[in-house]
């Protein structure tokens, strides 16, 4: 099942979430259809739930869904999402992002 619990009894499909954007103790979830919801949970806490569904933390404030990454620049410093949003990748996470993209792309090709 590809759902993630966000409240006590509230579940959402992880495939519909494009981006998680953190701001102190709040996290904004951006959905494929353009809707946004704000949760009173830290990005770190939500990352634990979303990471097993193909999400990758690209910076201190952003976690992206691999499914919605359109492209990156050659040194993996910027990620362009399918909704034309461009996000900065932190310097220390660029190599991990490259490995993450390569491993997920390789597994999709072999399936």
C-alpha positions as a printed NumPy array, in Angstrom:
array([[  0.   ,   0.   ,   0.   ],
       [  1.399,   3.385,  -1.015],
       [ -0.247,   5.601,   1.608],
       [  1.338,   7.678,   4.336],
       [ -0.242,   8.63 ,   7.651],
       [ -0.168,  12.378,   8.227],
       [ -2.599,  12.696,  11.133],
       [ -3.925,  10.265,  13.697],
       [ -6.519,   8.762,  11.318],
       [ -5.73 ,  10.606,   8.073],
       [ -3.833,   8.868,   5.264],
       [ -2.807,  10.256,   1.884],
       [ -1.458,   8.524,  -1.246],
       [  2.294,   9.167,  -1.425],
       [  2.19 ,   9.14 ,  -5.243],
       [  0.136,  12.36 ,  -5.249],
       [  2.71 ,  14.36 ,  -3.266],
       [  5.279,  16.241,  -5.365],
       [  7.211,  18.101,  -2.678],
       [  7.501,  18.511,   1.077],
       [  8.698,  21.983,   2.059],
       [  9.755,  22.549,   5.658],
       [  9.524,  25.745,   7.658],
       [ 10.53 ,  25.393,  11.346],
       [  7.953,  23.083,  12.978],
       [  5.601,  23.122,   9.988],
       [  5.715,  21.263,   6.703],
       [  3.861,  22.16 ,   3.539],
       [  2.825,  19.265,   1.292],
       [  2.498,  20.165,  -2.397],
       [  0.255,  17.866,  -4.427],
       [  0.228,  17.002,  -8.125],
       [ -3.095,  18.797,  -8.621],
       [ -1.664,  22.051,  -7.214],
       [ -3.214,  21.867,  -3.756],
       [ -1.139,  22.479,  -0.636],
       [ -1.684,  21.532,   2.976],
       [  0.317,  22.603,   6.008],
       [  1.02 ,  20.179,   8.821],
       [  2.291,  20.91 ,  12.317],
       [  5.036,  18.305,  11.925],
       [  8.725,  18.731,  11.239],
       [ 10.252,  17.783,   7.915],
       [ 12.476,  15.281,   9.702],
       [  9.475,  13.451,  11.138],
       [  7.701,  13.264,   7.782],
       [ 10.891,  12.208,   5.973],
       [ 10.86 ,   8.968,   7.962],
       [  7.45 ,   8.117,   6.504],
       [  7.976,   9.321,   2.944],
       [ 11.529,   8.07 ,   2.274],
       [ 10.341,   4.502,   1.707],
       [  8.061,   5.75 ,  -1.092],
       [ 10.742,   7.207,  -3.381],
       [ 11.257,  10.588,  -1.745],
       [ 14.692,  12.191,  -1.404],
       [ 15.801,  15.074,   0.787],
       [ 17.625,  17.523,  -1.476],
       [ 18.204,  20.261,   1.099],
       [ 17.485,  21.338,   4.643],
       [ 14.019,  22.522,   3.633],
       [ 12.939,  20.322,   0.685],
       [ 12.094,  16.677,   0.068],
       [ 11.093,  15.704,  -3.478],
       [  9.249,  12.766,  -4.981],
       [ 11.527,  10.993,  -7.478],
       [  8.545,  10.357,  -9.723],
       [  8.157,  14.117, -10.349],
       [ 11.786,  14.997, -11.113],
       [ 11.927,  16.111, -14.756],
       [ 15.658,  16.797, -14.961],
       [ 18.743,  18.029, -13.155],
       [ 21.628,  20.113, -14.356],
       [ 24.963,  18.408, -15.069],
       [ 26.391,  18.863, -11.561],
       [ 23.093,  18.061,  -9.763],
       [ 22.915,  21.537,  -8.185],
       [ 19.366,  22.213,  -9.411],
       [ 16.39 ,  19.879,  -9.763],
       [ 13.611,  20.814, -12.166],
       [ 10.281,  19.254, -11.29 ],
       [  7.579,  18.268, -13.791],
       [  5.493,  21.236, -12.633],
       [  8.363,  23.582, -13.753],
       [  9.464,  24.306, -10.188],
       [ 13.241,  24.595,  -9.85 ],
       [ 14.816,  23.69 ,  -6.515],
       [ 18.36 ,  24.104,  -5.248],
       [ 20.169,  20.934,  -4.099],
       [ 22.515,  21.396,  -1.168],
       [ 26.185,  20.844,  -1.92 ],
       [ 26.501,  17.918,   0.497],
       [ 23.525,  16.049,  -0.956],
       [ 24.419,  16.25 ,  -4.666],
       [ 26.416,  13.024,  -4.855],
       [ 23.74 ,  11.164,  -2.884],
       [ 21.094,  12.535,  -5.26 ],
       [ 23.098,  11.34 ,  -8.25 ],
       [ 23.35 ,   7.842,  -6.724],
       [ 19.652,   7.877,  -5.805],
       [ 18.598,   8.84 ,  -9.341],
       [ 20.912,   6.285, -10.908],
       [ 19.73 ,   3.441,  -8.646],
       [ 16.032,   4.27 ,  -9.168],
       [ 16.42 ,   4.684, -12.925],
       [ 18.348,   1.406, -13.177],
       [ 15.666,  -0.493, -11.235],
       [ 12.903,   0.945, -13.475],
       [ 14.779,  -0.077, -16.632],
       [ 15.333,  -3.655, -15.432],
       [ 11.633,  -4.108, -14.475]])
